[in-house]
Short mmCIF file of C-alpha atoms and ligand atoms in Angstrom, two decimals:
data_model
loop_
_atom_site.label_atom_id
_atom_site.label_comp_id
_atom_site.label_asym_id
_atom_site.label_seq_id
_atom_site.Cartn_x
_atom_site.Cartn_y
_atom_site.Cartn_z
CA MET A 508 -12.17 -20.81 19.87
CA LYS A 509 -15.16 -20.37 17.62
CA ALA A 510 -17.34 -23.22 16.34
CA GLY A 511 -15.99 -22.29 12.93
CA LEU A 512 -16.72 -23.52 9.42
CA SER A 513 -18.52 -26.86 9.05
CA SER A 514 -16.49 -30.02 8.41
CA GLU A 515 -18.63 -30.58 5.33
CA LEU A 516 -17.52 -27.29 3.80
CA LEU A 517 -13.88 -27.83 4.72
CA LEU A 518 -13.91 -31.34 3.20
CA LYS A 519 -15.48 -29.89 0.06
CA ALA A 520 -12.69 -27.30 -0.16
CA ALA A 521 -10.10 -30.10 0.25
CA GLN A 522 -11.79 -32.14 -2.49
CA LEU A 523 -11.86 -29.17 -4.85
CA HIS A 524 -8.37 -27.84 -4.22
CA ASN A 525 -6.48 -30.71 -2.60
CA THR A 526 -4.26 -30.52 0.48
CA PRO A 527 -2.32 -28.91 2.04
CA LEU A 528 -4.72 -26.00 1.79
CA TYR A 529 -5.25 -22.75 3.68
CA VAL A 530 -8.90 -21.81 4.09
CA TYR A 531 -10.16 -18.42 5.31
CA ASP A 532 -13.65 -17.46 6.44
CA GLN A 533 -14.75 -14.00 5.28
CA GLN A 534 -17.73 -13.68 7.63
CA CYS A 535 -15.49 -14.54 10.57
CA ILE A 536 -13.11 -11.69 9.67
CA GLN A 537 -16.06 -9.30 9.47
CA SER A 538 -17.29 -10.41 12.87
CA GLN A 539 -13.85 -10.01 14.48
CA TYR A 540 -13.64 -6.48 13.07
CA GLN A 541 -17.07 -5.63 14.44
CA GLN A 542 -16.11 -6.96 17.88
CA LEU A 543 -13.26 -4.47 18.04
CA GLN A 544 -15.48 -1.63 16.87
CA THR A 545 -18.06 -2.48 19.53
CA ALA A 546 -15.52 -2.82 22.33
CA PHE A 547 -13.91 0.53 21.54
CA ALA A 548 -17.05 2.43 20.46
CA ALA A 549 -16.62 5.00 23.25
CA PHE A 550 -13.50 6.47 21.65
CA GLN A 551 -13.95 5.33 18.02
CA PRO A 552 -10.38 4.42 17.10
CA SER A 553 -9.14 3.89 13.56
CA LEU A 554 -8.17 0.26 13.03
CA PHE A 555 -5.15 -0.52 10.86
CA TYR A 556 -4.92 -4.24 10.08
CA ALA A 557 -1.34 -5.48 10.69
CA CYS A 558 -1.02 -7.27 7.39
CA LYS A 559 2.14 -9.15 8.38
CA ALA A 560 -0.38 -11.66 9.79
CA LEU A 561 -1.82 -12.49 6.37
CA SER A 562 -1.26 -10.35 3.33
CA ASN A 563 -3.17 -11.96 0.47
CA VAL A 564 -4.59 -9.05 -1.53
CA ASN A 565 -8.10 -10.53 -1.26
CA ILE A 566 -7.85 -10.34 2.53
CA LEU A 567 -6.53 -6.78 2.32
CA ARG A 568 -9.48 -5.88 0.12
CA ILE A 569 -11.91 -7.26 2.74
CA MET A 570 -10.20 -5.14 5.40
CA HIS A 571 -10.41 -2.07 3.18
CA GLN A 572 -14.11 -2.68 2.51
CA LEU A 573 -14.69 -2.96 6.25
CA GLY A 574 -13.13 0.48 6.64
CA ALA A 575 -9.76 -0.57 8.09
CA GLY A 576 -6.45 0.96 7.19
CA ILE A 577 -3.36 -1.25 6.87
CA ASP A 578 -0.24 -1.39 9.03
CA CYS A 579 2.81 -2.35 6.96
CA VAL A 580 6.37 -3.28 7.91
CA SER A 581 7.83 -3.33 4.41
CA LEU A 582 7.40 -1.38 1.19
CA ASN A 583 6.10 -4.53 -0.45
CA GLU A 584 3.32 -4.72 2.13
CA VAL A 585 2.58 -1.08 1.24
CA ARG A 586 2.44 -1.99 -2.45
CA LEU A 587 0.18 -4.98 -1.75
CA SER A 588 -2.16 -2.70 0.22
CA MET A 589 -2.24 -0.19 -2.62
CA THR A 590 -2.96 -3.04 -5.03
CA ALA A 591 -5.99 -3.82 -2.86
CA GLY A 592 -7.14 -0.21 -3.33
CA VAL A 593 -6.11 1.18 0.07
CA PRO A 594 -5.27 4.90 -0.18
CA ALA A 595 -1.91 6.15 1.11
CA ASP A 596 -3.39 8.06 4.04
CA LYS A 597 -4.84 4.79 5.39
CA ILE A 598 -1.49 3.03 5.36
CA ILE A 599 1.13 3.14 8.12
CA PHE A 600 4.71 2.18 7.35
CA THR A 601 6.32 0.86 10.55
CA PRO A 602 9.62 -0.71 9.55
CA ASN A 603 12.57 -1.66 11.73
CA SER A 604 16.25 -1.71 10.75
CA VAL A 605 15.71 -0.32 7.26
CA GLY A 606 17.79 2.33 5.53
CA MET A 607 16.86 5.91 4.67
CA ASP A 608 16.18 4.83 1.07
CA GLU A 609 13.02 2.99 2.18
CA TYR A 610 11.76 6.04 4.10
CA VAL A 611 12.38 8.24 1.07
CA GLU A 612 10.30 5.86 -1.04
CA ALA A 613 7.57 5.81 1.59
CA VAL A 614 7.46 9.62 1.43
CA ALA A 615 7.07 9.41 -2.36
CA LEU A 616 4.19 6.97 -1.84
CA GLY A 617 2.60 9.37 0.65
CA VAL A 618 1.94 6.91 3.49
CA ASN A 619 2.06 7.56 7.24
CA ILE A 620 5.56 6.94 8.52
CA ASN A 621 6.43 5.62 11.95
CA ILE A 622 10.11 6.00 12.89
CA ASP A 623 11.64 3.79 15.56
CA ASN A 624 15.25 4.95 15.98
CA LEU A 625 17.07 8.22 16.63
CA SER A 626 19.58 8.12 13.78
CA ILE A 627 16.89 7.79 11.09
CA LEU A 628 14.76 10.36 12.91
CA ARG A 629 17.64 12.82 12.66
CA ASP A 630 18.34 12.05 8.98
CA PHE A 631 14.63 12.19 8.17
CA GLY A 632 14.31 15.52 9.98
CA LYS A 633 17.27 16.94 8.07
CA GLN A 634 15.88 15.82 4.72
CA PHE A 635 12.19 16.54 5.19
CA GLY A 636 12.05 19.00 8.08
CA LYS A 637 8.52 20.15 8.75
CA THR A 638 7.24 19.08 5.33
CA TYR A 639 6.43 15.48 6.30
CA PRO A 640 5.02 14.93 9.81
CA VAL A 641 5.75 11.49 11.27
CA LEU A 642 4.84 9.16 14.11
CA VAL A 643 7.53 8.06 16.53
CA ARG A 644 7.63 4.58 18.04
CA ILE A 645 8.37 4.63 21.76
CA ASN A 646 9.83 1.66 23.60
CA PRO A 647 7.90 1.79 26.88
CA HIS A 648 10.06 -0.76 28.75
CA ILE A 649 7.05 -2.99 29.33
CA LEU A 650 7.34 -6.78 29.16
CA ALA A 651 4.19 -8.13 27.55
CA GLY A 652 2.93 -10.87 25.27
CA GLY A 653 2.70 -14.62 24.93
CA ASN A 654 6.42 -15.43 24.78
CA ILE A 655 9.74 -13.62 24.55
CA LYS A 656 9.99 -13.96 20.76
CA ILE A 657 6.81 -11.95 20.33
CA SER A 658 7.48 -9.38 23.08
CA THR A 659 8.52 -6.09 21.54
CA GLY A 660 8.21 -3.37 24.18
CA HIS A 661 10.67 -4.45 26.84
CA GLU A 662 13.89 -2.66 27.69
CA ASP A 663 16.10 -5.11 25.76
CA SER A 664 13.92 -5.13 22.65
CA LYS A 665 15.27 -3.67 19.40
CA PHE A 666 11.99 -1.82 18.76
CA GLY A 667 11.26 1.83 19.34
CA ILE A 668 13.10 4.72 20.95
CA SER A 669 13.41 4.25 24.69
CA VAL A 670 11.00 6.27 26.75
CA THR A 671 14.07 7.45 28.65
CA GLN A 672 15.33 9.12 25.44
CA VAL A 673 12.41 11.46 24.82
CA ASP A 674 14.70 14.46 25.30
CA ALA A 675 16.78 13.25 22.35
CA ILE A 676 13.61 13.10 20.21
CA LYS A 677 12.77 16.65 21.26
CA ALA A 678 16.29 17.77 20.39
CA VAL A 679 15.82 16.41 16.83
CA VAL A 680 12.52 18.28 16.62
CA ALA A 681 14.16 21.50 17.80
CA GLU A 682 17.13 21.09 15.48
CA THR A 683 15.36 20.07 12.27
CA GLY A 684 11.80 21.36 12.59
CA LEU A 685 10.46 17.81 12.20
CA VAL A 686 6.80 17.54 13.16
CA VAL A 687 5.86 14.60 15.40
CA LYS A 688 2.18 14.04 14.67
CA GLY A 689 1.81 10.89 16.73
CA LEU A 690 3.34 8.48 19.20
CA HIS A 691 3.21 4.72 18.81
CA ILE A 692 3.71 1.73 21.09
CA HIS A 693 3.32 -1.97 20.45
CA THR A 694 4.41 -4.08 23.38
CA GLY A 695 3.82 -7.61 22.09
CA SER A 696 1.49 -10.21 20.66
CA GLU A 697 -1.07 -12.26 22.65
CA ILE A 698 -1.45 -9.78 25.50
CA LYS A 699 -4.21 -10.98 27.79
CA ASP A 700 -3.47 -8.79 30.79
CA ILE A 701 -5.52 -5.60 30.52
CA ASP A 702 -3.33 -3.86 33.11
CA VAL A 703 -0.41 -4.09 30.68
CA TYR A 704 -2.38 -2.15 28.06
CA ILE A 705 -3.41 0.45 30.61
CA LYS A 706 0.17 0.85 31.81
CA GLY A 707 1.32 1.38 28.20
CA LEU A 708 -1.52 3.81 27.53
CA GLU A 709 -0.78 5.89 30.63
CA LEU A 710 2.87 6.01 29.77
CA VAL A 711 2.30 7.08 26.18
CA LEU A 712 -0.22 9.74 27.24
CA ALA A 713 2.27 11.15 29.75
CA THR A 714 4.94 11.18 27.03
CA ALA A 715 2.56 12.84 24.56
CA GLN A 716 2.28 15.88 26.82
CA GLN A 717 5.87 16.66 26.02
CA PHE A 718 5.07 17.30 22.35
CA ASP A 719 3.18 20.25 20.89
CA GLY A 720 0.57 19.63 18.24
CA LEU A 721 0.47 15.86 18.63
CA GLU A 722 -2.69 14.39 17.10
CA ILE A 723 -2.40 10.61 17.14
CA ILE A 724 -1.81 7.92 19.74
CA ASP A 725 -1.19 4.55 18.07
CA LEU A 726 -1.50 1.69 20.55
CA GLY A 727 -0.38 -1.13 18.24
CA GLY A 728 -1.95 -4.59 18.24
CA GLY A 729 -1.48 -7.69 20.34
CA PHE A 730 -5.00 -8.71 21.40
CA LYS A 731 -4.99 -12.34 22.42
CA VAL A 732 -7.28 -14.88 20.85
CA PRO A 733 -7.81 -18.34 22.37
CA TYR A 734 -5.76 -21.14 20.79
CA VAL A 735 -6.44 -23.92 23.30
CA PRO A 736 -10.06 -25.03 23.83
CA GLY A 737 -11.42 -23.38 26.97
CA GLU A 738 -8.71 -20.71 26.97
CA LYS A 739 -9.74 -17.05 27.23
CA GLY A 740 -8.60 -14.18 25.01
CA THR A 741 -8.25 -10.50 25.92
CA ASP A 742 -11.45 -9.24 27.54
CA LEU A 743 -12.04 -6.52 24.97
CA LEU A 744 -15.17 -5.04 26.50
CA ALA A 745 -13.40 -4.59 29.84
CA LEU A 746 -10.35 -3.19 28.05
CA GLY A 747 -12.51 -0.74 26.07
CA GLU A 748 -14.15 0.52 29.28
CA ARG A 749 -10.87 0.98 31.13
CA MET A 750 -9.26 2.75 28.18
CA ALA A 751 -12.25 5.05 27.73
CA SER A 752 -12.01 6.10 31.34
CA VAL A 753 -8.25 6.79 31.06
CA PHE A 754 -8.88 8.91 27.94
CA ASN A 755 -11.65 10.85 29.65
CA GLN A 756 -9.56 11.57 32.72
CA HIS A 757 -6.64 12.64 30.54
CA LYS A 758 -8.86 14.89 28.46
CA GLN A 759 -10.32 16.54 31.54
CA ALA A 760 -6.89 17.09 33.07
CA THR A 761 -5.07 18.32 29.97
CA GLY A 762 -7.66 19.25 27.35
CA ALA A 763 -5.87 16.96 24.87
CA ASN A 764 -8.11 15.02 22.51
CA TYR A 765 -6.16 12.51 20.46
CA THR A 766 -7.21 10.32 17.56
CA ILE A 767 -6.59 6.72 18.61
CA TRP A 768 -5.20 4.07 16.29
CA PHE A 769 -4.84 0.33 16.78
CA GLU A 770 -2.98 -2.23 14.64
CA PRO A 771 -4.57 -5.64 15.25
CA GLY A 772 -3.24 -8.59 13.26
CA LYS A 773 -3.90 -11.90 14.99
CA PHE A 774 -7.25 -10.85 16.40
CA LEU A 775 -8.70 -10.18 12.96
CA VAL A 776 -7.57 -13.34 11.16
CA SER A 777 -6.16 -16.04 13.45
CA ASP A 778 -9.41 -17.78 14.28
CA CYS A 779 -10.69 -17.28 10.73
CA GLY A 780 -8.06 -19.49 9.08
CA TYR A 781 -7.59 -23.25 8.79
CA LEU A 782 -4.78 -25.39 7.44
CA LEU A 783 -6.09 -28.61 5.93
CA VAL A 784 -3.63 -31.49 5.61
CA LYS A 785 -3.87 -35.18 4.74
CA ALA A 786 -2.55 -38.07 6.82
CA ASN A 787 -0.08 -40.02 4.71
CA VAL A 788 1.49 -42.42 7.18
CA ILE A 789 0.47 -43.90 10.54
CA LYS A 790 3.64 -45.20 12.18
CA GLU A 791 3.30 -47.36 15.28
CA ALA A 792 6.77 -46.95 16.79
CA PRO A 793 7.64 -48.70 20.08
CA SER A 794 7.29 -45.54 22.18
CA ARG A 795 4.49 -43.70 20.39
CA THR A 796 2.33 -43.45 17.32
CA PHE A 797 3.15 -40.87 14.67
CA VAL A 798 0.75 -39.40 12.12
CA GLY A 799 2.81 -38.16 9.18
CA VAL A 800 0.98 -35.53 7.14
CA ASP A 801 1.48 -33.91 3.74
CA SER A 802 2.71 -30.62 5.21
CA GLY A 803 5.34 -29.41 7.66
CA PHE A 804 6.85 -26.43 9.41
CA ASN A 805 7.49 -25.03 5.96
CA HIS A 806 3.73 -24.36 5.89
CA LEU A 807 2.93 -23.69 9.55
CA ILE A 808 5.98 -22.84 11.59
CA ARG A 809 4.31 -21.71 14.81
CA PRO A 810 4.44 -25.05 16.72
CA MET A 811 8.16 -25.54 16.04
CA PHE A 812 9.16 -21.88 16.34
CA TYR A 813 7.09 -20.77 19.34
CA GLU A 814 5.97 -24.12 20.72
CA ALA A 815 2.52 -22.79 19.90
CA TYR A 816 -0.51 -25.01 20.42
CA HIS A 817 -2.76 -25.38 17.39
CA HIS A 818 -5.92 -27.36 17.90
CA ILE A 819 -6.28 -30.27 15.47
CA GLU A 820 -9.47 -31.99 14.34
CA ASN A 821 -9.87 -35.17 12.32
CA ILE A 822 -12.80 -34.13 10.15
CA SER A 823 -12.76 -37.38 8.15
CA ASN A 824 -13.39 -39.57 11.21
CA PRO A 825 -14.92 -37.37 13.95
CA GLN A 826 -16.64 -40.34 15.63
CA GLY A 827 -13.47 -42.47 15.74
CA ILE A 828 -12.13 -43.78 19.04
CA ASN A 829 -9.63 -41.34 20.56
CA LYS A 830 -5.97 -42.31 20.38
CA THR A 831 -2.79 -40.44 21.28
CA TYR A 832 -0.51 -39.30 18.48
CA ASN A 833 2.48 -37.17 17.67
CA VAL A 834 1.38 -35.30 14.56
CA VAL A 835 4.45 -34.69 12.41
CA GLY A 836 5.28 -33.08 9.08
CA ASN A 837 7.34 -34.30 6.15
CA ILE A 838 10.38 -32.01 6.58
CA CYS A 839 13.87 -33.53 6.89
CA GLU A 840 14.41 -32.61 10.54
CA THR A 841 12.32 -32.67 13.69
CA ASP A 842 9.01 -31.35 12.49
CA THR A 843 6.32 -31.81 15.11
CA PHE A 844 2.97 -30.09 14.94
CA ALA A 845 1.62 -31.67 18.13
CA TRP A 846 3.01 -33.88 20.89
CA ASP A 847 0.87 -36.56 22.59
CA ARG A 848 -2.32 -35.23 21.06
CA SER A 849 -5.58 -37.12 21.54
CA LEU A 850 -7.46 -37.40 18.24
CA PRO A 851 -10.22 -39.58 16.85
CA GLU A 852 -8.44 -42.51 15.20
CA VAL A 853 -6.48 -41.28 12.20
CA ARG A 854 -6.38 -43.44 9.07
CA PRO A 855 -4.26 -42.87 5.96
CA GLY A 856 -6.10 -40.38 3.75
CA ASP A 857 -7.96 -38.66 6.60
CA VAL A 858 -8.11 -34.87 6.43
CA LEU A 859 -6.87 -33.11 9.56
CA VAL A 860 -7.54 -29.46 10.28
CA PHE A 861 -5.25 -27.09 12.15
CA ARG A 862 -7.21 -24.29 13.78
CA ASN A 863 -6.05 -20.69 14.29
CA ALA A 864 -4.01 -20.87 11.12
CA GLY A 865 -5.15 -17.51 9.70
CA ALA A 866 -2.47 -15.38 11.36
CA TYR A 867 1.23 -15.98 10.70
CA GLY A 868 0.44 -19.29 8.95
CA PHE A 869 0.77 -18.93 5.19
CA GLU A 870 2.56 -15.66 5.81
CA MET A 871 5.51 -17.34 7.53
CA SER A 872 5.60 -20.29 5.13
CA SER A 873 8.67 -21.16 3.08
CA ARG A 874 9.85 -23.47 0.33
CA PHE A 875 12.23 -25.42 2.57
CA ASN A 876 13.03 -28.89 1.13
CA SER A 877 11.93 -27.48 -2.23
CA ARG A 878 8.35 -28.14 -1.32
CA VAL A 879 5.90 -25.64 -2.67
CA ARG A 880 3.55 -23.46 -0.68
CA PRO A 881 -0.12 -24.43 -0.30
CA ALA A 882 -3.04 -22.90 -2.17
CA GLU A 883 -5.32 -20.47 -0.35
CA VAL A 884 -9.11 -20.30 -0.57
CA LEU A 885 -11.59 -17.81 0.81
CA ILE A 886 -15.04 -18.94 1.87
CA ASP A 887 -17.68 -16.27 1.48
CA ASN A 888 -21.12 -17.45 2.60
CA LYS A 889 -20.33 -21.06 1.65
CA GLU A 890 -18.92 -20.08 -1.73
CA ILE A 891 -15.38 -21.42 -2.09
CA LYS A 892 -13.08 -19.01 -3.99
CA LEU A 893 -9.47 -19.80 -4.88
CA ILE A 894 -7.38 -16.76 -3.92
CA ARG A 895 -3.91 -18.21 -4.52
CA ARG A 896 -3.12 -21.19 -6.68
CA ARG A 897 -0.87 -23.92 -5.37
CA GLU A 898 2.75 -23.34 -6.36
CA THR A 899 4.36 -25.68 -8.85
CA PHE A 900 7.84 -26.91 -9.70
CA GLU A 901 8.06 -24.09 -12.25
CA ASP A 902 7.64 -21.58 -9.42
CA LEU A 903 10.74 -23.06 -7.78
CA LEU A 904 12.74 -22.41 -10.92
CA GLN A 905 11.44 -18.92 -11.46
CA GLY A 906 14.19 -16.36 -10.93
CA GLN A 907 16.97 -18.95 -11.03
CA ILE A 908 19.49 -18.38 -13.81
CA ILE A 909 20.06 -21.83 -15.32
N1 LLP B 200 1.90 -3.64 15.20
C1 LLP B 200 3.22 -3.89 15.23
C2 LLP B 200 4.17 -2.76 15.20
C3 LLP B 200 3.67 -5.21 15.29
O1 LLP B 200 4.98 -5.47 15.34
C4 LLP B 200 2.73 -6.28 15.31
C5 LLP B 200 3.17 -7.67 15.36
C6 LLP B 200 1.36 -5.96 15.27
C7 LLP B 200 0.98 -4.62 15.22
C8 LLP B 200 0.29 -7.02 15.26
O2 LLP B 200 0.31 -7.81 16.42
P1 LLP B 200 -0.85 -8.91 16.62
O3 LLP B 200 -2.14 -8.16 16.79
O4 LLP B 200 -0.88 -9.76 15.42
O5 LLP B 200 -0.46 -9.65 17.85
N2 LLP B 200 4.66 -14.32 14.24
C9 LLP B 200 4.21 -14.22 15.62
C10 LLP B 200 3.61 -12.84 15.93
C11 LLP B 200 4.60 -11.73 15.66
C12 LLP B 200 3.98 -10.37 15.79
C13 LLP B 200 4.93 -9.32 15.31
N3 LLP B 200 4.38 -8.01 15.37
C14 LLP B 200 3.23 -15.33 15.91
O6 LLP B 200 2.96 -16.14 15.02
O7 LLP B 200 2.74 -15.44 17.04
#
């Protein structure tokens, strides 16, 4: 985990815009992007930011300015990317379980299309034939990632076309004239084990040999960042070296020279985001002490949904004596951010900070209990910019016919 933004700056943001508040650090995002570029310099991949992690248009604009493309799972993510000025050829549309209508619209928008099932591949081939080359998502039957909910490349996963069904893909190509311009895999999120990446890479390269004229190998995202102090993320430099050597060997053996794409989400924004909340209630119950804060799993669902650890700091009382707390939210069912967490004494009104809140934080938030979503601010060289206003009661009514 990085040292991160200063408590002074975070407290200032909380004073200006109140809590709960999401705060993002622009320079951190730039540095994460550069780390990937450095690690993979030997084969110069194109990076497509997986914007499902955090899709505020201001963040998308930063990614675009850095030179990244955007990986999108819905047409609305495509539209948000275009709003940020990203051209169609730098957008990938990688949906799952959507109908042909969405693919037809994606064709009209001109984005790269990644198809992950045989029935759509067939329909797409029939409708567009060789006029619109596509990528195909392969399910490599590899179990990878931090937990089963975020593993996407195993045999029982709904994603991709099984690597055992490549013949069926080739039959669609033969029958419809469809051009497969690239193959894609994404095996999971929070992959620390480099061997898993190498296994996936070798498998996709072997599969690629079965297609003529293939140009792109898209290796998805999934790089792990540390969430717990002292924890290690993916060793990117080591990964870059191993991948470069696999590419070189493959090139020497086959003459194939592919363009490599990656789709990092978490790695680019997780560590660069903070959720600031305020302690409302300190409850000394017989068995434990609860800190009740002005937020809940409606704003940051990861602890309740994945049992994810998010580091918490009490920036209002950093020198306080450490005590053990359950940090809980204000939602009407079990809503625990942290169990038995040691924190400098928390007093009503103290501002607590959840770290690693940039990825899948605001993005997975909801209005459960008719509570509104937080505001979002971007810090650019100490300048605090509001990039989404806090929702209001009127936002809850919007769209309702009353
Ligand atoms: N590409 C594809 C096709 C994906 O499905 C994903 C994530 C990514 C790229 C980006 O993966 P990342 O680099 O962020 O690990 N909500 C969960 C993570 C779900 C990831 C889903 N797909 C969480 O909060 O841990």
